[in-house]
PDB file of C-alpha atoms in Angstrom:
ATOM      1  CA  MET A1388      72.430  95.703 114.216  1.00 65.00           C
ATOM      2  CA  PHE A1389      74.883  98.438 115.170  1.00 63.00           C
ATOM      3  CA  ILE A1390      77.705  95.942 115.714  1.00 72.00           C
ATOM      4  CA  ALA A1391      76.857  94.238 112.414  1.00 71.00           C
ATOM      5  CA  ASN A1392      77.147  97.544 110.537  1.00 73.00           C
ATOM      6  CA  ILE A1393      80.495  98.292 112.148  1.00 73.00           C
ATOM      7  CA  LEU A1394      81.762  94.816 111.268  1.00 78.00           C
ATOM      8  CA  LYS A1395      80.504  95.242 107.709  1.00 76.00           C
ATOM      9  CA  ASN A1396      82.317  98.574 107.358  1.00 77.00           C
ATOM     10  CA  TYR A1397      85.566  97.119 108.689  1.00 79.00           C
ATOM     11  CA  LEU A1398      85.358  94.113 106.374  1.00 83.00           C
ATOM     12  CA  THR A1399      84.574  96.353 103.406  1.00 84.00           C
ATOM     13  CA  THR A1400      87.541  98.586 104.209  1.00 81.00           C
ATOM     14  CA  PHE A1401      89.832  95.592 104.668  1.00 83.00           C
ATOM     15  CA  GLY A1402      88.663  94.071 101.380  1.00 87.00           C
ATOM     16  CA  THR A1403      89.279  97.338  99.538  1.00 85.00           C
ATOM     17  CA  TYR A1404      92.726  97.526 101.121  1.00 87.00           C
ATOM     18  CA  VAL A1405      93.612  93.973 100.014  1.00 87.00           C
ATOM     19  CA  ILE A1406      92.441  94.655  96.446  1.00 88.00           C
ATOM     20  CA  LEU A1407      94.473  97.872  96.320  1.00 86.00           C
ATOM     21  CA  MET A1408      97.587  96.081  97.591  1.00 87.00           C
ATOM     22  CA  GLY A1409      97.057  93.426  94.920  1.00 87.00           C
ATOM     23  CA  ARG A1410      97.070  96.125  92.252  1.00 85.00           C
ATOM     24  CA  SER A1411     100.077  97.807  93.843  1.00 85.00           C
ATOM     25  CA  PHE A1412     102.282  94.701  93.875  1.00 86.00           C
ATOM     26  CA  ALA A1413     101.908  94.033  90.168  1.00 83.00           C
ATOM     27  CA  ARG A1414     104.906  93.911  87.858  1.00 83.00           C
ATOM     28  CA  PRO A1415     105.989  97.483  86.961  1.00 81.00           C
ATOM     29  CA  ASP A1416     105.510  98.383  83.303  1.00 78.00           C
ATOM     30  CA  ARG A1417     108.788 100.316  83.082  1.00 81.00           C
ATOM     31  CA  PHE A1418     111.522  99.294  85.517  1.00 83.00           C
ATOM     32  CA  ARG A1419     113.657 102.322  84.717  1.00 85.00           C
ATOM     33  CA  MET A1420     110.876 104.700  85.739  1.00 84.00           C
ATOM     34  CA  PHE A1421     110.108 102.529  88.753  1.00 85.00           C
ATOM     35  CA  GLY A1422     113.758 102.658  89.844  1.00 87.00           C
ATOM     36  CA  LYS A1423     113.790 106.453  89.703  1.00 89.00           C
ATOM     37  CA  ARG A1424     110.629 106.733  91.796  1.00 89.00           C
ATOM     38  CA  TYR A1425     111.945 104.096  94.212  1.00 90.00           C
ATOM     39  CA  ILE A1426     115.112 106.109  94.885  1.00 91.00           C
ATOM     40  CA  LYS A1427     113.099 109.328  95.141  1.00 90.00           C
ATOM     41  CA  GLU A1428     110.749 107.818  97.729  1.00 88.00           C
ATOM     42  CA  MET A1429     113.663 106.459  99.776  1.00 88.00           C
ATOM     43  CA  ALA A1430     115.104 109.963  99.928  1.00 88.00           C
ATOM     44  CA  GLN A1431     111.797 111.683 100.607  1.00 86.00           C
ATOM     45  CA  LEU A1432     110.415 109.268 103.186  1.00 86.00           C
ATOM     46  CA  GLY A1433     113.595 107.944 104.795  1.00 83.00           C
ATOM     47  CA  VAL A1434     116.578 110.233 104.324  1.00 84.00           C
ATOM     48  CA  ASP A1435     114.542 113.341 105.124  1.00 85.00           C
ATOM     49  CA  SER A1436     113.491 111.697 108.405  1.00 86.00           C
ATOM     50  CA  ILE A1437     117.037 111.062 109.654  1.00 87.00           C
ATOM     51  CA  GLY A1438     117.264 114.446 111.364  1.00 88.00           C
ATOM     52  CA  ILE A1439     114.185 114.038 113.547  1.00 89.00           C
ATOM     53  CA  VAL A1440     115.118 110.413 114.305  1.00 89.00           C
ATOM     54  CA  LEU A1441     118.577 111.404 115.532  1.00 90.00           C
ATOM     55  CA  LEU A1442     117.280 114.353 117.555  1.00 91.00           C
ATOM     56  CA  ILE A1443     114.512 112.441 119.330  1.00 89.00           C
ATOM     57  CA  SER A1444     116.672 109.362 119.928  1.00 89.00           C
ATOM     58  CA  PHE A1445     119.473 111.422 121.488  1.00 90.00           C
ATOM     59  CA  PHE A1446     117.229 113.047 124.081  1.00 89.00           C
ATOM     60  CA  ILE A1447     115.204 109.886 124.745  1.00 88.00           C
ATOM     61  CA  GLY A1448     118.423 107.936 125.373  1.00 87.00           C
ATOM     62  CA  ALA A1449     119.594 110.644 127.752  1.00 87.00           C
ATOM     63  CA  VAL A1450     116.260 110.791 129.591  1.00 88.00           C
ATOM     64  CA  ILE A1451     116.039 107.001 129.948  1.00 85.00           C
ATOM     65  CA  CYS A1452     119.556 106.853 131.383  1.00 84.00           C
ATOM     66  CA  ILE A1453     118.779 109.633 133.873  1.00 84.00           C
ATOM     67  CA  GLN A1454     115.519 108.008 134.970  1.00 83.00           C
ATOM     68  CA  MET A1455     117.154 104.610 135.396  1.00 81.00           C
ATOM     69  CA  LYS A1456     119.999 106.082 137.416  1.00 79.00           C
ATOM     70  CA  VAL A1457     117.823 108.240 139.679  1.00 76.00           C
ATOM     71  CA  ASN A1458     114.835 105.943 140.244  1.00 76.00           C
ATOM     72  CA  ILE A1459     116.094 102.372 139.890  1.00 70.00           C
ATOM     73  CA  GLU A1460     119.700 102.157 141.019  1.00 64.00           C
ATOM     74  CA  SER A1461     120.357 101.705 144.731  1.00 66.00           C
ATOM     75  CA  PRO A1462     123.327 100.671 146.902  1.00 69.00           C
ATOM     76  CA  TRP A1463     122.032  97.115 146.646  1.00 72.00           C
ATOM     77  CA  MET A1464     122.216  97.036 142.846  1.00 70.00           C
ATOM     78  CA  PRO A1465     125.236  96.992 140.497  1.00 73.00           C
ATOM     79  CA  HIS A1466     126.486 100.347 139.251  1.00 75.00           C
ATOM     80  CA  TRP A1467     126.012  99.274 135.639  1.00 75.00           C
ATOM     81  CA  THR A1468     122.225  98.805 135.969  1.00 80.00           C
ATOM     82  CA  ALA A1469     121.374 102.147 134.339  1.00 80.00           C
ATOM     83  CA  GLY A1470     123.512 101.404 131.287  1.00 81.00           C
ATOM     84  CA  TYR A1471     122.099  97.905 130.930  1.00 83.00           C
ATOM     85  CA  THR A1472     118.433  98.980 131.137  1.00 84.00           C
ATOM     86  CA  THR A1473     119.015 101.914 128.769  1.00 85.00           C
ATOM     87  CA  ARG A1474     120.485  99.595 126.143  1.00 85.00           C
ATOM     88  CA  GLU A1475     117.656  97.078 126.487  1.00 85.00           C
ATOM     89  CA  ILE A1476     114.909  99.708 126.232  1.00 85.00           C
ATOM     90  CA  MET A1477     116.476 101.360 123.189  1.00 86.00           C
ATOM     91  CA  LEU A1478     117.027  98.071 121.362  1.00 84.00           C
ATOM     92  CA  LEU A1479     113.839  96.227 122.267  1.00 82.00           C
ATOM     93  CA  GLU A1480     111.167  98.902 122.025  1.00 81.00           C
ATOM     94  CA  PHE A1481     112.102 102.507 121.393  1.00 82.00           C
ATOM     95  CA  SER A1482     114.242 102.254 118.251  1.00 81.00           C
ATOM     96  CA  SER A1483     111.704 100.011 116.520  1.00 82.00           C
ATOM     97  CA  SER A1484     108.203 100.423 117.939  1.00 85.00           C
ATOM     98  CA  ILE A1485     108.138 103.913 119.450  1.00 84.00           C
ATOM     99  CA  MET A1486     110.225 105.414 116.654  1.00 85.00           C
ATOM    100  CA  CYS A1487     107.883 103.916 114.057  1.00 87.00           C
ATOM    101  CA  LEU A1488     104.925 105.422 115.908  1.00 87.00           C
ATOM    102  CA  ILE A1489     106.602 108.809 115.600  1.00 87.00           C
ATOM    103  CA  LEU A1490     107.333 108.221 111.912  1.00 88.00           C
ATOM    104  CA  ALA A1491     103.707 107.188 111.372  1.00 88.00           C
ATOM    105  CA  GLY A1492     102.813 110.793 112.164  1.00 87.00           C
ATOM    106  CA  LYS A1493     105.455 112.352 109.946  1.00 87.00           C
ATOM    107  CA  VAL A1494     105.729 109.911 107.043  1.00 89.00           C
ATOM    108  CA  GLY A1495     102.172 108.561 107.137  1.00 88.00           C
ATOM    109  CA  SER A1496     100.515 111.965 107.005  1.00 88.00           C
ATOM    110  CA  ASN A1497     102.891 112.964 104.199  1.00 89.00           C
ATOM    111  CA  ILE A1498     101.942 109.940 102.082  1.00 90.00           C
ATOM    112  CA  ALA A1499      98.206 110.272 102.722  1.00 90.00           C
ATOM    113  CA  SER A1500      98.098 113.998 101.983  1.00 90.00           C
ATOM    114  CA  GLU A1501     100.200 113.618  98.819  1.00 89.00           C
ATOM    115  CA  LEU A1502      98.060 110.844  97.319  1.00 90.00           C
ATOM    116  CA  GLY A1503      94.861 112.477  98.575  1.00 89.00           C
ATOM    117  CA  THR A1504      95.746 115.718  96.844  1.00 89.00           C
ATOM    118  CA  MET A1505      96.511 113.821  93.643  1.00 87.00           C
ATOM    119  CA  ARG A1506      93.130 112.096  93.909  1.00 88.00           C
ATOM    120  CA  VAL A1507      91.025 115.242  94.436  1.00 87.00           C
ATOM    121  CA  THR A1508      92.908 117.096  91.684  1.00 86.00           C
ATOM    122  CA  GLN A1509      92.203 114.159  89.335  1.00 84.00           C
ATOM    123  CA  GLN A1510      95.869 113.385  88.677  1.00 86.00           C
ATOM    124  CA  ILE A1511      95.299 109.725  89.562  1.00 85.00           C
ATOM    125  CA  ASP A1512      92.298 109.613  87.235  1.00 84.00           C
ATOM    126  CA  ALA A1513      94.508 110.973  84.450  1.00 87.00           C
ATOM    127  CA  LEU A1514      97.005 108.147  85.002  1.00 83.00           C
ATOM    128  CA  ASP A1515      94.195 105.575  84.838  1.00 83.00           C
ATOM    129  CA  ILE A1516      92.878 107.083  81.623  1.00 86.00           C
ATOM    130  CA  MET A1517      96.334 106.808  80.053  1.00 84.00           C
ATOM    131  CA  GLY A1518      96.347 103.091  80.851  1.00 80.00           C
ATOM    132  CA  VAL A1519      98.872 103.332  83.700  1.00 82.00           C
ATOM    133  CA  ASN A1520      98.398 101.156  86.789  1.00 85.00           C
ATOM    134  CA  SER A1521      98.270 104.154  89.102  1.00 85.00           C
ATOM    135  CA  ALA A1522      98.341 102.032  92.278  1.00 86.00           C
ATOM    136  CA  ASN A1523     101.500 100.265  91.167  1.00 87.00           C
ATOM    137  CA  TYR A1524     103.094 103.473  89.878  1.00 87.00           C
ATOM    138  CA  LEU A1525     102.391 105.554  93.004  1.00 88.00           C
ATOM    139  CA  ILE A1526     102.152 103.150  95.961  1.00 89.00           C
ATOM    140  CA  LEU A1527     104.706 100.377  95.355  1.00 91.00           C
ATOM    141  CA  PRO A1528     107.765 102.715  95.313  1.00 91.00           C
ATOM    142  CA  LYS A1529     106.614 104.252  98.593  1.00 92.00           C
ATOM    143  CA  ILE A1530     106.214 100.883 100.298  1.00 92.00           C
ATOM    144  CA  LEU A1531     109.505  99.437  99.067  1.00 92.00           C
ATOM    145  CA  GLY A1532     111.350 102.708  99.673  1.00 91.00           C
ATOM    146  CA  LEU A1533     110.253 102.973 103.305  1.00 91.00           C
ATOM    147  CA  VAL A1534     110.810  99.261 103.983  1.00 92.00           C
ATOM    148  CA  THR A1535     114.336  99.560 102.557  1.00 92.00           C
ATOM    149  CA  ILE A1536     115.364 102.618 104.547  1.00 91.00           C
ATOM    150  CA  MET A1537     113.664 101.765 107.872  1.00 91.00           C
ATOM    151  CA  PRO A1538     116.380  99.342 109.172  1.00 90.00           C
ATOM    152  CA  PHE A1539     118.959 102.111 108.767  1.00 91.00           C
ATOM    153  CA  LEU A1540     116.757 104.505 110.737  1.00 91.00           C
ATOM    154  CA  VAL A1541     116.488 101.903 113.511  1.00 90.00           C
ATOM    155  CA  ILE A1542     120.280 101.514 113.650  1.00 90.00           C
ATOM    156  CA  PHE A1543     120.769 105.292 113.688  1.00 91.00           C
ATOM    157  CA  SER A1544     118.167 105.598 116.452  1.00 90.00           C
ATOM    158  CA  SER A1545     119.807 102.966 118.669  1.00 89.00           C
ATOM    159  CA  THR A1546     123.251 104.471 118.158  1.00 89.00           C
ATOM    160  CA  MET A1547     122.119 108.008 118.884  1.00 91.00           C
ATOM    161  CA  GLY A1548     120.213 106.864 121.980  1.00 89.00           C
ATOM    162  CA  ILE A1549     123.389 105.307 123.360  1.00 89.00           C
ATOM    163  CA  ILE A1550     125.300 108.502 122.537  1.00 89.00           C
ATOM    164  CA  GLY A1551     122.649 110.445 124.475  1.00 88.00           C
ATOM    165  CA  ALA A1552     123.194 108.152 127.458  1.00 87.00           C
ATOM    166  CA  TYR A1553     126.951 108.812 127.328  1.00 87.00           C
ATOM    167  CA  ALA A1554     126.228 112.551 127.121  1.00 87.00           C
ATOM    168  CA  THR A1555     124.547 112.365 130.520  1.00 85.00           C
ATOM    169  CA  SER A1556     127.602 110.556 131.833  1.00 81.00           C
ATOM    170  CA  TYR A1557     130.193 113.016 130.551  1.00 81.00           C
ATOM    171  CA  ILE A1558     128.171 116.221 130.866  1.00 81.00           C
ATOM    172  CA  GLY A1559     125.747 115.504 133.716  1.00 72.00           C
ATOM    173  CA  HIS A1560     128.235 113.417 135.734  1.00 73.00           C
ATOM    174  CA  LEU A1561     125.407 111.175 136.983  1.00 74.00           C
ATOM    175  CA  MET A1562     127.541 108.066 136.619  1.00 77.00           C
ATOM    176  CA  SER A1563     131.020 107.192 135.447  1.00 79.00           C
ATOM    177  CA  PRO A1564     131.535 106.288 131.779  1.00 78.00           C
ATOM    178  CA  ASP A1565     133.136 103.013 132.886  1.00 82.00           C
ATOM    179  CA  ASP A1566     129.972 101.953 134.741  1.00 79.00           C
ATOM    180  CA  LEU A1567     127.834 102.942 131.739  1.00 79.00           C
ATOM    181  CA  THR A1568     130.079 100.977 129.383  1.00 82.00           C
ATOM    182  CA  ALA A1569     129.952  97.950 131.671  1.00 81.00           C
ATOM    183  CA  GLY A1570     126.161  98.081 131.599  1.00 79.00           C
ATOM    184  CA  MET A1571     126.092  98.442 127.804  1.00 82.00           C
ATOM    185  CA  ARG A1572     128.258  95.344 127.453  1.00 81.00           C
ATOM    186  CA  HIS A1573     126.584  93.207 130.113  1.00 80.00           C
ATOM    187  CA  SER A1574     124.815  90.117 128.707  1.00 79.00           C
ATOM    188  CA  PHE A1575     124.530  91.627 125.244  1.00 80.00           C
ATOM    189  CA  ASN A1576     122.307  89.569 122.956  1.00 82.00           C
ATOM    190  CA  GLU A1577     122.859  90.197 119.248  1.00 84.00           C
ATOM    191  CA  TRP A1578     119.413  88.788 118.440  1.00 87.00           C
ATOM    192  CA  PHE A1579     117.800  91.865 120.001  1.00 85.00           C
ATOM    193  CA  VAL A1580     119.320  93.989 117.233  1.00 87.00           C
ATOM    194  CA  TYR A1581     117.984  91.677 114.534  1.00 89.00           C
ATOM    195  CA  MET A1582     114.601  91.498 116.249  1.00 89.00           C
ATOM    196  CA  SER A1583     114.370  95.285 116.283  1.00 89.00           C
ATOM    197  CA  ILE A1584     115.171  95.437 112.569  1.00 90.00           C
ATOM    198  CA  ILE A1585     112.693  92.670 111.683  1.00 91.00           C
ATOM    199  CA  LYS A1586     109.897  94.418 113.560  1.00 91.00           C
ATOM    200  CA  SER A1587     110.705  97.711 111.858  1.00 90.00           C
ATOM    201  CA  LEU A1588     110.245  96.082 108.429  1.00 92.00           C
ATOM    202  CA  PHE A1589     106.666  95.106 109.322  1.00 92.00           C
ATOM    203  CA  PHE A1590     105.984  98.527 110.812  1.00 92.00           C
ATOM    204  CA  ALA A1591     107.340 100.271 107.710  1.00 92.00           C
ATOM    205  CA  PHE A1592     104.996  98.235 105.517  1.00 93.00           C
ATOM    206  CA  ILE A1593     102.053  99.134 107.757  1.00 93.00           C
ATOM    207  CA  ILE A1594     102.857 102.845 107.677  1.00 92.00           C
ATOM    208  CA  ALA A1595     103.354 103.043 103.912  1.00 92.00           C
ATOM    209  CA  SER A1596     100.499 100.750 102.838  1.00 92.00           C
ATOM    210  CA  VAL A1597      97.822 102.039 105.232  1.00 93.00           C
ATOM    211  CA  SER A1598      98.665 105.690 104.559  1.00 92.00           C
ATOM    212  CA  SER A1599      98.666 105.044 100.815  1.00 91.00           C
ATOM    213  CA  PHE A1600      95.282 103.336 101.095  1.00 91.00           C
ATOM    214  CA  TYR A1601      93.635 106.266 102.862  1.00 91.00           C
ATOM    215  CA  GLY A1602      95.184 108.812 100.504  1.00 89.00           C
ATOM    216  CA  TYR A1603      94.451 106.846  97.330  1.00 88.00           C
ATOM    217  CA  THR A1604      90.792 106.171  98.174  1.00 87.00           C
ATOM    218  CA  VAL A1605      89.873 109.662  99.456  1.00 87.00           C
ATOM    219  CA  GLU A1606      86.724 111.229  98.067  1.00 84.00           C
ATOM    220  CA  GLY A1607      85.779 114.896  98.215  1.00 78.00           C
ATOM    221  CA  GLY A1608      88.011 117.925  98.595  1.00 79.00           C
ATOM    222  CA  SER A1609      90.689 119.396 100.817  1.00 78.00           C
ATOM    223  CA  VAL A1610      88.717 118.720 104.018  1.00 83.00           C
ATOM    224  CA  GLU A1611      88.509 115.023 103.184  1.00 84.00           C
ATOM    225  CA  VAL A1612      92.241 114.969 102.452  1.00 85.00           C
ATOM    226  CA  GLY A1613      92.910 116.247 105.965  1.00 86.00           C
ATOM    227  CA  GLU A1614      90.563 113.637 107.431  1.00 87.00           C
ATOM    228  CA  ALA A1615      92.279 110.891 105.433  1.00 87.00           C
ATOM    229  CA  SER A1616      95.653 112.045 106.731  1.00 88.00           C
ATOM    230  CA  THR A1617      94.386 111.866 110.315  1.00 89.00           C
ATOM    231  CA  LYS A1618      92.826 108.437 109.784  1.00 89.00           C
ATOM    232  CA  SER A1619      96.047 107.120 108.284  1.00 90.00           C
ATOM    233  CA  VAL A1620      98.097 108.181 111.317  1.00 90.00           C
ATOM    234  CA  VAL A1621      95.570 106.760 113.805  1.00 91.00           C
ATOM    235  CA  SER A1622      95.124 103.468 111.939  1.00 90.00           C
ATOM    236  CA  SER A1623      98.853 103.002 111.407  1.00 91.00           C
ATOM    237  CA  SER A1624      99.591 103.654 115.076  1.00 91.00           C
ATOM    238  CA  VAL A1625      96.939 101.187 116.268  1.00 91.00           C
ATOM    239  CA  LEU A1626      98.115  98.491 113.843  1.00 92.00           C
ATOM    240  CA  ILE A1627     101.740  99.019 114.891  1.00 91.00           C
ATOM    241  CA  LEU A1628     100.813  98.537 118.550  1.00 90.00           C
ATOM    242  CA  PHE A1629      98.774  95.404 117.808  1.00 90.00           C
ATOM    243  CA  SER A1630     101.448  93.877 115.600  1.00 90.00           C
ATOM    244  CA  ASP A1631     104.154  94.781 118.123  1.00 89.00           C
ATOM    245  CA  VAL A1632     102.500  92.513 120.690  1.00 88.00           C
ATOM    246  CA  PHE A1633     102.398  89.531 118.331  1.00 89.00           C
ATOM    247  CA  LEU A1634     105.850  90.111 116.817  1.00 89.00           C
ATOM    248  CA  THR A1635     107.472  90.467 120.238  1.00 86.00           C
ATOM    249  CA  GLN A1636     105.863  87.230 121.380  1.00 87.00           C
ATOM    250  CA  LEU A1637     106.822  85.477 118.139  1.00 88.00           C
ATOM    251  CA  LEU A1638     110.433  86.676 117.975  1.00 83.00           C
ATOM    252  CA  SER A1639     111.344  86.507 121.665  1.00 74.00           C
TER     253      SER A1639
END
């Protein structure tokens, strides 16, 4: 009975989510207004996140390079091993999956708290009364805005991670820049870059849609808004991890 109730709750939540996404992906009533909100959401959700993406990626790239050099390289291995493994880790997992997990906390909580506050202050109800498709007006620009800007964040993250690795070479003198460059160039597969971008598109949709769902459907007051924000981050992170397994298997 307990398992049946849990399954029922999950199916009910999933059904509500699908219905909300159906309302969200309707044809906008006014494309000019939609375009303005679309650009605004790209700036708010994506451009404002560039700073934290660059900062985290720089230090993660540096730390990965140091760990690879200290713990993996040996006299029996090529000197470019640290550079090669740093590039592969940044491209295959960190710049897409791990970075999106970090953005799920920043962007997802922002979306959920914004829509949740609009719900409890009856701003969404006012839009519905005026005959506006509030789901389409509020959620669709967020989803498309984050999906549009996410590939650029992935590229910035990969680039800054590699710069962080070179910083350890020039500043920390752990390895020569020539060895690091040789590792970065060794057996480079362009498909890994495209795979990272493709995965980030799915993750961006998960972050924006799930966070919007929890914020849009919140009931209660400020306490419930905080709970919805927490649920959105947890759910988005779990879904990103699950989808990462299937996407990696599918795209590899």
